[in-house]
Tab-separated table of C-alpha atoms in Angstrom:
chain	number	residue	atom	x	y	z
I	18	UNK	CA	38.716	-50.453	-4.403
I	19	UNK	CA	38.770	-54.396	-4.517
I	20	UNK	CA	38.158	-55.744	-8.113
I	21	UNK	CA	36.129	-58.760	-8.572
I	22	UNK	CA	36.624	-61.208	-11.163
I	23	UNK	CA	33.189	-62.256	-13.075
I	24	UNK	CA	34.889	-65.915	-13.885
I	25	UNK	CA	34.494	-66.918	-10.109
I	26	UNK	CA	31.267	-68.300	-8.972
I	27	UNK	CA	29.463	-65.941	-6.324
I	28	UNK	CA	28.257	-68.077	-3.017
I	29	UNK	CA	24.926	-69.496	-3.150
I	30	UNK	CA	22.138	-66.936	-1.483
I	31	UNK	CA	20.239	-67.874	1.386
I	32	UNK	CA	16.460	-68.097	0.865
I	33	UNK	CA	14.850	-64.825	2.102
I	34	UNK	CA	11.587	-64.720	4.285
I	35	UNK	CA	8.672	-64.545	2.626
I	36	UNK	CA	7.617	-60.887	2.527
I	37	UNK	CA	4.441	-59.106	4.394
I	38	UNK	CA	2.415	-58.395	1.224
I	39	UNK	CA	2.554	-62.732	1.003
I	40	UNK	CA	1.468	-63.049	4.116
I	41	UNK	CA	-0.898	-61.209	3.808
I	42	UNK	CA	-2.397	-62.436	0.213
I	43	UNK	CA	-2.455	-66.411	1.981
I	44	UNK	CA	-4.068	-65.508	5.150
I	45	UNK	CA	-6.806	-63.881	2.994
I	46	UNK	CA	-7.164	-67.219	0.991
I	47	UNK	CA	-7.198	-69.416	4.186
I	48	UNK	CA	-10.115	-66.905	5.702
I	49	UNK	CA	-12.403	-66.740	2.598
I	50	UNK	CA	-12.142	-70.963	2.457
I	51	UNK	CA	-12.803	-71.248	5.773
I	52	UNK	CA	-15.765	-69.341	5.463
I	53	UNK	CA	-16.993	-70.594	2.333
I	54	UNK	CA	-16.544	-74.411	3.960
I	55	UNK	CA	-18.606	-73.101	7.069
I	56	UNK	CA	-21.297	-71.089	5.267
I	57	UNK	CA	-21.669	-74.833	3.358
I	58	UNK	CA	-21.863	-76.897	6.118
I	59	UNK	CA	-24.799	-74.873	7.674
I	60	UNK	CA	-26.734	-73.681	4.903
I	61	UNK	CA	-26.985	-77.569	3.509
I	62	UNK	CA	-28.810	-78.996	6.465
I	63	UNK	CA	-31.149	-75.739	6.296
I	64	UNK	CA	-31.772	-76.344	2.663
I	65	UNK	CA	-32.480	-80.296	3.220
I	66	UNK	CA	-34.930	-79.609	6.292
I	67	UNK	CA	-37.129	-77.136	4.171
I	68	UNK	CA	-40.255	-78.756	2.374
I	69	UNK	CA	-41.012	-77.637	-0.421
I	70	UNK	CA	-43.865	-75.877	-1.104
I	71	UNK	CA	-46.992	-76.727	-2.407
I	72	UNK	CA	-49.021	-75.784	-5.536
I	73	UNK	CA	-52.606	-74.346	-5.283
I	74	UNK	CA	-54.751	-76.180	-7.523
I	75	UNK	CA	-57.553	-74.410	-9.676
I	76	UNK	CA	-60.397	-75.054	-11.569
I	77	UNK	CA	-58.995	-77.801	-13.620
I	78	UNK	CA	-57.544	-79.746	-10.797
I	79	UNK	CA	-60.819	-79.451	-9.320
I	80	UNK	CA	-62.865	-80.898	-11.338
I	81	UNK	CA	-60.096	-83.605	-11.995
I	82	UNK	CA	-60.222	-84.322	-8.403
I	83	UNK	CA	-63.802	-84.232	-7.927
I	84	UNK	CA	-63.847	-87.897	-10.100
I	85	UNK	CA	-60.553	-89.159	-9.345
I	86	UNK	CA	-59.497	-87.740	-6.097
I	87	UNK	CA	-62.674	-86.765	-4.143
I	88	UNK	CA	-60.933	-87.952	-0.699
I	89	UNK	CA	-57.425	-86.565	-1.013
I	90	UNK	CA	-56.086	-83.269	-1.496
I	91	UNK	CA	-52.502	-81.906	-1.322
I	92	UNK	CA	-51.667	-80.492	1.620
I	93	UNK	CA	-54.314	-81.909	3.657
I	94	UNK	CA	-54.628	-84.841	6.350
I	95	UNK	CA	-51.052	-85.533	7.250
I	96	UNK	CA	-52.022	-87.223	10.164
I	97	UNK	CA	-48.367	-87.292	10.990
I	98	UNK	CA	-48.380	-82.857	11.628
I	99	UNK	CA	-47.366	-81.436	14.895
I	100	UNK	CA	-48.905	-78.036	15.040
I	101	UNK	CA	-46.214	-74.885	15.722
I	102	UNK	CA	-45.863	-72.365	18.620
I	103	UNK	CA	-46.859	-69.782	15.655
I	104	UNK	CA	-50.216	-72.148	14.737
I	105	UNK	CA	-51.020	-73.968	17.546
I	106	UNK	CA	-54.689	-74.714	16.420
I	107	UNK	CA	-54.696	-77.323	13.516
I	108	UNK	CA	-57.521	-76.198	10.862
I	109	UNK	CA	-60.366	-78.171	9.819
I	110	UNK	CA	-62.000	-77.979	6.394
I	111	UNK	CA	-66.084	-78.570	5.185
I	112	UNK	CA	-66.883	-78.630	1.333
I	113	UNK	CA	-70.277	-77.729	0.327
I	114	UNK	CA	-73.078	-79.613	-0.830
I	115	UNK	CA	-72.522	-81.624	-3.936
I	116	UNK	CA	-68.910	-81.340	-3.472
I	117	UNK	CA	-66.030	-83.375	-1.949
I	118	UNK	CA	-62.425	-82.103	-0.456
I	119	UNK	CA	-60.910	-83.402	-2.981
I	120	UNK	CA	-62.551	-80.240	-5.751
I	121	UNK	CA	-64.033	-77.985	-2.520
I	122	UNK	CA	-60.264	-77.179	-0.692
I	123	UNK	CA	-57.884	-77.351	-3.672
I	124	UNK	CA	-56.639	-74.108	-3.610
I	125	UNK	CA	-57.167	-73.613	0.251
I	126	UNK	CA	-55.299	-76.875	1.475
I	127	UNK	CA	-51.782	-75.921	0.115
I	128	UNK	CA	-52.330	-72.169	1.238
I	129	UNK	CA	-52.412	-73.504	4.452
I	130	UNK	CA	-49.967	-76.082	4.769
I	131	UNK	CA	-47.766	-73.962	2.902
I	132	UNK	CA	-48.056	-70.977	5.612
I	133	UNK	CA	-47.310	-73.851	8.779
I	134	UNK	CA	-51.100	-75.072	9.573
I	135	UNK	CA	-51.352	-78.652	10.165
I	136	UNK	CA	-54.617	-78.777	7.637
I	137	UNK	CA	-57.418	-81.520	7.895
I	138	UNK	CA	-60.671	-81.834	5.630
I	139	UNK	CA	-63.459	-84.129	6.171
I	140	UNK	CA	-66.320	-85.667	3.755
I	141	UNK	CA	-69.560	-85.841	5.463
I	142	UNK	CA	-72.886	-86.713	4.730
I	143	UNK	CA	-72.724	-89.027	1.729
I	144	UNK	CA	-75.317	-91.502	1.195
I	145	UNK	CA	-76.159	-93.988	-1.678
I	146	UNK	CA	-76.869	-91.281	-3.883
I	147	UNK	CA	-73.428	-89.857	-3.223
I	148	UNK	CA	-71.502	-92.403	-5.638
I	149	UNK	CA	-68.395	-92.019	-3.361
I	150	UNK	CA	-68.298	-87.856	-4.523
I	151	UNK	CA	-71.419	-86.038	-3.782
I	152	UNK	CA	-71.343	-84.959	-0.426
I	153	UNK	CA	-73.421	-83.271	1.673
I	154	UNK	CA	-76.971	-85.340	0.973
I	155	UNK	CA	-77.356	-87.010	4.908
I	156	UNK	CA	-79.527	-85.947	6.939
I	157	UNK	CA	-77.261	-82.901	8.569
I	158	UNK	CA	-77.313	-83.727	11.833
I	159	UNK	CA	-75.551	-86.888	11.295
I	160	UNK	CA	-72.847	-84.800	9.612
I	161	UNK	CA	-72.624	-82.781	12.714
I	162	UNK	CA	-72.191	-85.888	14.420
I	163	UNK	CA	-69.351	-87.030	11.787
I	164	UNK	CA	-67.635	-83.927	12.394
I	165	UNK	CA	-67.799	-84.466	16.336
I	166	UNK	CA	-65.811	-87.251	15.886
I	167	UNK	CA	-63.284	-86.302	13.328
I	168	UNK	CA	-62.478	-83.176	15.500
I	169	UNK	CA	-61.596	-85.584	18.314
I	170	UNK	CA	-59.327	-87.462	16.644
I	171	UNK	CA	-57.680	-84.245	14.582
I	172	UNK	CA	-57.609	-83.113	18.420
I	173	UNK	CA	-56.010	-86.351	19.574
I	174	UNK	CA	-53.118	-86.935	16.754
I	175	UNK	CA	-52.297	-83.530	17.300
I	176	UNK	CA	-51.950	-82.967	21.212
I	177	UNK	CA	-54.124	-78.969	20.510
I	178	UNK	CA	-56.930	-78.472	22.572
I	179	UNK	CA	-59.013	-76.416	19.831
I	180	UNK	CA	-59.269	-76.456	16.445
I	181	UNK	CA	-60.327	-73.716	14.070
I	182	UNK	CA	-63.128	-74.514	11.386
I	183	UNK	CA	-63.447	-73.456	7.797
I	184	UNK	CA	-66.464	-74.653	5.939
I	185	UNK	CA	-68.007	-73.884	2.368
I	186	UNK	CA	-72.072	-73.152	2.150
I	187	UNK	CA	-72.950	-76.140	3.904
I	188	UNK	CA	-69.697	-76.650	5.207
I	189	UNK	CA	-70.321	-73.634	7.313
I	190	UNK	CA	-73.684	-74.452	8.365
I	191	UNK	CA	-73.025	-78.096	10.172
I	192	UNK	CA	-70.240	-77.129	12.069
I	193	UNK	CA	-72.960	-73.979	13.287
I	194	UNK	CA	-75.052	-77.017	14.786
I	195	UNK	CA	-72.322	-78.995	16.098
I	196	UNK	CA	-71.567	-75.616	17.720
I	197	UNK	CA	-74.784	-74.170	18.958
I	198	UNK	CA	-76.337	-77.594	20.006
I	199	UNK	CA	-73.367	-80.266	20.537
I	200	UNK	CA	-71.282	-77.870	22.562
I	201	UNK	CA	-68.694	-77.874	19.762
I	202	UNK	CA	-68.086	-74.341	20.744
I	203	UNK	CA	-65.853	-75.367	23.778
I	204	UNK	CA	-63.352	-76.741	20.834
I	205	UNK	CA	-63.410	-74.237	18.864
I	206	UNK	CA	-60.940	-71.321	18.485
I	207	UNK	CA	-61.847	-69.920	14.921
I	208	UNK	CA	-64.403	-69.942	12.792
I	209	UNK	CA	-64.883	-69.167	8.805
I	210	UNK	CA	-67.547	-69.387	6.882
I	211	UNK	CA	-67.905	-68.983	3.036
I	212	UNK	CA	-71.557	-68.233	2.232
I	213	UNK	CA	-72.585	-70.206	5.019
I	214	UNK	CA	-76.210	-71.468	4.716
I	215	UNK	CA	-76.524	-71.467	8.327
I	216	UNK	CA	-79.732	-69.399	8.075
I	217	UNK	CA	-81.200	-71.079	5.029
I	218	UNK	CA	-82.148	-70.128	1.700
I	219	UNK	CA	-84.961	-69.741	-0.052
I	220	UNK	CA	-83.307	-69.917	-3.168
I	221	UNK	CA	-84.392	-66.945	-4.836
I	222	UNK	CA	-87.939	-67.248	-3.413
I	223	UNK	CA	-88.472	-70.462	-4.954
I	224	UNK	CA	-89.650	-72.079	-1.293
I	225	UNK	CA	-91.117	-69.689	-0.323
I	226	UNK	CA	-93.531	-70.398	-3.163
I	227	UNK	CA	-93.355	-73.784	-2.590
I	228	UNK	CA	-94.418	-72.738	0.674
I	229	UNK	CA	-97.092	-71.036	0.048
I	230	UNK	CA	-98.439	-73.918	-2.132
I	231	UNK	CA	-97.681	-76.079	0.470
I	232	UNK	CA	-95.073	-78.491	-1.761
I	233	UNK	CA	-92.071	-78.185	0.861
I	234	UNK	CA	-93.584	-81.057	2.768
I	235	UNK	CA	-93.683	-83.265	0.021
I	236	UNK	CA	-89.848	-82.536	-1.356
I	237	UNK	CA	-88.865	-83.324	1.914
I	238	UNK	CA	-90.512	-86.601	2.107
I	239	UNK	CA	-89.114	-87.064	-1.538
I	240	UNK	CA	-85.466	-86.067	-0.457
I	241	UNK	CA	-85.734	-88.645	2.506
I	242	UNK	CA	-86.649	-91.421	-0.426
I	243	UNK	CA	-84.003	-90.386	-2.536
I	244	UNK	CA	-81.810	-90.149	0.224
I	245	UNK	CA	-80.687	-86.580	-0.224
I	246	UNK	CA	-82.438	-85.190	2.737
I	247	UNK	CA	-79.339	-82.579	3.172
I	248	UNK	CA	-79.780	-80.673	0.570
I	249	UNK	CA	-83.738	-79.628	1.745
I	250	UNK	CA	-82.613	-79.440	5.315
I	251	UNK	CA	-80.829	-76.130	4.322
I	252	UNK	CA	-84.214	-74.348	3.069
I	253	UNK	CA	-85.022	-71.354	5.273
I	254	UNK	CA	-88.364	-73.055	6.251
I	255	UNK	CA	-86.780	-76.680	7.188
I	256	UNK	CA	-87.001	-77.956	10.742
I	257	UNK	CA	-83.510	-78.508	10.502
I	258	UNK	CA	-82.844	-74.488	10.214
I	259	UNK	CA	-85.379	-73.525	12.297
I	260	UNK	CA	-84.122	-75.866	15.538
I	261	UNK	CA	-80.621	-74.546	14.649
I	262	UNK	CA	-81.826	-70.805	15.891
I	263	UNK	CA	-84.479	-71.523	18.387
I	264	UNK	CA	-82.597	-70.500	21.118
I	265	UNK	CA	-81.624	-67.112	19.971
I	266	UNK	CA	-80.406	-65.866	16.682
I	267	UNK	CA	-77.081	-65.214	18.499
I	268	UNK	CA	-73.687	-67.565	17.792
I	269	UNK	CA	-72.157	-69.331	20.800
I	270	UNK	CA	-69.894	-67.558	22.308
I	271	UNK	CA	-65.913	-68.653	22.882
I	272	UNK	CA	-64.697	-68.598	18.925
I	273	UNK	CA	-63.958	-65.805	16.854
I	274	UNK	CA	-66.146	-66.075	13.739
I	275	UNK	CA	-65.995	-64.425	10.044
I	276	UNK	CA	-68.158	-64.947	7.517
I	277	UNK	CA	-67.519	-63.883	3.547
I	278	UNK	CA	-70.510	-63.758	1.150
I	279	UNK	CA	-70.924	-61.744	-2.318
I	280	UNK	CA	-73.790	-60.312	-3.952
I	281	UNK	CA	-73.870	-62.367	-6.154
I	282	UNK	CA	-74.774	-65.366	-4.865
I	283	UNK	CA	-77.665	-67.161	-6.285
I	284	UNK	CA	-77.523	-70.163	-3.840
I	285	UNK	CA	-78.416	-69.091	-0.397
I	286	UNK	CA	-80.364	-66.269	-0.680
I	287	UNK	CA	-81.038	-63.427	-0.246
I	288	UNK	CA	-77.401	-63.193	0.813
I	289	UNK	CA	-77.435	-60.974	3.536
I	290	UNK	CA	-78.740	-63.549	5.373
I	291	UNK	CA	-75.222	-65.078	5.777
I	292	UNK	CA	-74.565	-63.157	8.299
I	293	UNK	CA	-74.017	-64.109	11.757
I	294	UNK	CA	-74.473	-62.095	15.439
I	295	UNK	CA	-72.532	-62.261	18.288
I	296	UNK	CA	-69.910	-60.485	20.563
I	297	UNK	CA	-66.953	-61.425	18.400
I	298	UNK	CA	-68.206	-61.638	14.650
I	299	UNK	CA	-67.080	-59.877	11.363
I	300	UNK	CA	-69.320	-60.389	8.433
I	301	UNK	CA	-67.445	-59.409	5.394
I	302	UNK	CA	-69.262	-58.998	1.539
I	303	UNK	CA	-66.854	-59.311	-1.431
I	304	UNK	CA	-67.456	-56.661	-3.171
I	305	UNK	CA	-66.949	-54.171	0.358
I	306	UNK	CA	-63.093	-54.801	-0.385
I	307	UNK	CA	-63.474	-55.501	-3.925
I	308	UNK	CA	-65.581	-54.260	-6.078
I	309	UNK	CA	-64.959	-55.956	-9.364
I	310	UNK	CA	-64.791	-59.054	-7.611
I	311	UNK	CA	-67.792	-60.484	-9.179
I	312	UNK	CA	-67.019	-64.266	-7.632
I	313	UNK	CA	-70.299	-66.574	-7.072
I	314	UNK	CA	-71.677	-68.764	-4.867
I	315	UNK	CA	-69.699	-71.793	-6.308
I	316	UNK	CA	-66.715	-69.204	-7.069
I	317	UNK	CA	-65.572	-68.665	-3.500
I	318	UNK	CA	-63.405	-71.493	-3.268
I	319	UNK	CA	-60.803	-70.242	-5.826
I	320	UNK	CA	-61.501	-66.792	-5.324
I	321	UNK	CA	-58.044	-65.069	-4.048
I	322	UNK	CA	-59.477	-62.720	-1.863
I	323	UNK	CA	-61.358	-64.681	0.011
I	324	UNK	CA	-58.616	-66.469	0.519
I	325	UNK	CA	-56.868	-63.941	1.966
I	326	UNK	CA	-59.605	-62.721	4.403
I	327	UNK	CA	-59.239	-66.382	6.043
I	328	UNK	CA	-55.590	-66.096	6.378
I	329	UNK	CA	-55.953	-62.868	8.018
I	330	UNK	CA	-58.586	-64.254	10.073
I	331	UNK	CA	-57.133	-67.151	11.578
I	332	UNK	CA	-53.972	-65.418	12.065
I	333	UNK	CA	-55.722	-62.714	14.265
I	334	UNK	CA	-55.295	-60.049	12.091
I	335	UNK	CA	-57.445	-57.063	11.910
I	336	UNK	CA	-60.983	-57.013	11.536
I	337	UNK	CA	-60.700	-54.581	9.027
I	338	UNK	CA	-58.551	-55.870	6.283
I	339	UNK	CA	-58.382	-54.876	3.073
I	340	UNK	CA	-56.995	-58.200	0.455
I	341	UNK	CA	-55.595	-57.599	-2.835
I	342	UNK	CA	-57.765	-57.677	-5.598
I	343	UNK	CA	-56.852	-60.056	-7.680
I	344	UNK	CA	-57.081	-63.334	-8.714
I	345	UNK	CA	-60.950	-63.329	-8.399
I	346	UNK	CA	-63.407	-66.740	-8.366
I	347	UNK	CA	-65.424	-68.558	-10.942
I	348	UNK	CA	-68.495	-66.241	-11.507
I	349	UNK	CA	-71.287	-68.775	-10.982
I	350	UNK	CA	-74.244	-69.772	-9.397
C-alpha cells in the first residue's frame, strides 16, 4: 500500500458546485423579494387613490356650525363629484325650519359621501330675519322654486338625470310642492322625509284654537311683516298646505318615497299625519323598529337609526328593515 508523506503539500482542490439544498434556500429568497417588491408596487397606488373617510359630526359640531359654518358642511357640495355605476343618482339635502346645512346634515353629509354618494345640500328660504342662519322663513313656494333650480344645476355638474331628495320637517315638505305642483316628480328617483310637515301641524292643537278664535289670519299677516311667512305656511289650516293636497291626498307617482316620524314629536302634530299615500310609499315610526328610541322632532337628525333607514332606502333595500338600535337622537321638541 503506497505511503504518503504528510511534509508534501497536497494539490489545491477544485471548487465544488454549489449543492441542491443552496439552490434551493436562494431561489426561495429571490421569490419572496420578488413578491414582496410586487405586492408594494400595487398596494401603494391603491392606498394613495383611497380618500379618507369622513367624520360624522354631532351635537356639538352642530351647533358650532349653525354660527360659524351655516353654508358648509363636510362631505357636502363637491361640485367637482362624478356619481358611480353603484350611485348613479347624486342626493340632495333640505334642513328644517330655523336651521341651516351647516347644523341640519352634519351627521348625514359624511354618511353619505363616505358610502360613494356625490352629496349636495341647499339653504332656502332665508329672508332678513334669517341673519345669514335661520332658514326656512320665505314664503315656501319660493323655496320650491330655489330648489328647482339648484336641482338643475346638481343635475347639470353631474351628467344624472334624477336626483334623490332628503329633507328635514320642512325640508320634506317643499320638495312635496316642487313635486306635486312643479313637476319635480319627473327628476326625482328617491324620496326621504324626516317628520315631514307636508300635511301641516297644528302644533299640539294650538291652531286649531287659534282657529277657532279666528287669530290664524292675523299671525299670518304678522309673519308676512316680519318676514317669516314660512314658518305659518306649514300650519294644517294655511293656504299653502291646503293647495299642496287639493288635487288628491295621493303623492306623485315616479319616486320611491319613505317617510320616518316618532311619537314623540311635538312639532308637527299629531304625528301620524306624516304620513304619505301612494303606490310606492313606506311610512316608518321610530319606535316600530326601536322602541327605546325616544328621539324628537329636532332629534332626528343625529338619531342613528334613522340614519340607517335612509341608507337602506336609497340603496333599494327592503321595505322592511329592521336598523340597529343604537346611537339614538337628541330627545327634544
Amino acid at each position: 500500500m503506497p505511503v504518503t508523506d504528510p511534509s508534501t503539500p497536497s494539490a489545491p482542490s477544485s471548487p465544488s458546485a454549489p449543492s441542491t439544498r443552496t439552490l434551493r434556500t436562494a431561489l426561495a429568497a429571490v421569490a419572496v423579494c420578488a413578491a414582496t417588491a410586487l405586492t408594494l408596487a400595487t398596494a401603494a397606488p391603491a392606498q394613495a387613490d383611497e380618500a379618507p373617510k369622513l367624520r360624522e359630526g354631532g351635537v356639538p359640531e352642530a351647533l358650532w356650525n349653525y354660527v360659524s359654518s351655516p353654508g358648509a358642511v363636510p362631505g357636502a357640495n363637491d361640485w367637482s363629484c362624478k356619481p358611480s355605476a353603484e350611485h348613479p343618482e347624486p342626493v340632495v339635502m333640505l334642513p328644517g325650519t330655523f336651521f341651516n346645512l351647516g347644523a341640519n346634515v352634519v351627521k348625514a353629509a359624511p354618511r353619505l359621501k363616505n358610502a360613494g354618494y356625490c352629496v349636495y345640500a341647499l339653504n332656502y328660504g332665508f329672508t332678513s330675519a334669517s341673519l345669514g342662519r335661520v332658514g326656512g322663513l320665505g314664503p315656501n313656494r319660493e323655496s320650491a322654486a330655489q330648489l328647482d333650480a339648484f336641482v338643475d344645476k346638481v343635475l347639470a355638474s353631474t351628467g344624472s338625470t334624477k336626483v334623490n331628495i332628503l329633507g328635514h320637517s320642512l325640508g320634506g315638505s317643499v320638495p312635496m310642492w316642487w313635486m306635486k305642483k312643479m313637476d319635480g316628480a319627473r327628476k326625482v328617483d328617491k324620496y326621504v322625509g324626516w317628520a315631514p310637515s307636508s300635511h301641516g301641524t297644528n302644533l299640539n292643537g294650538i291652531v286649531d284654537v287659534g282657529s277657532q278664535l279666528n287669530l290664524m289670519g292675523f299671525v299670518t299677516r304678522l309673519s308676512e311683516v316680519a318676514r317669516f311667512p314660512g314658518v305659518i305656511e306649514q300650519t294644517n289650516t294655511s293656504d299653502y298646505t291646503r293647495e299642496m293636497w287639493a288635487d288628491g291626498d295621493t303623492v306623485p307617482d315616479g319616486p320611491r318615497y319613505t317617510v320616518v316620524m316618532t311619537k314623540y314629536d311635538t312639532v308637527v302634530t299629531p304625528y301620524a299625519t306624516q304620513a304619505l299615500k301612494g303606490d310606492d310609499v313606506n311610512n316608518v315610526v321610530l319606535q316600530d323598529v326601536c322602541p327605546t328610541d325616544r328621539a324628537g322632532h329636532m332629534g332626528l337628525f343625529n338619531d342613528d337609526p334613522t340614519l340607517q333607514i335612509t341608507m337602506n332606502a336609497l340603496a333599494d333595500g327592503p321595505a322592511d328593515f329592521k336598523p340597529a338600535c343604537r346611537g339614538f337622537g337628541l330627545q327634544f321638541l
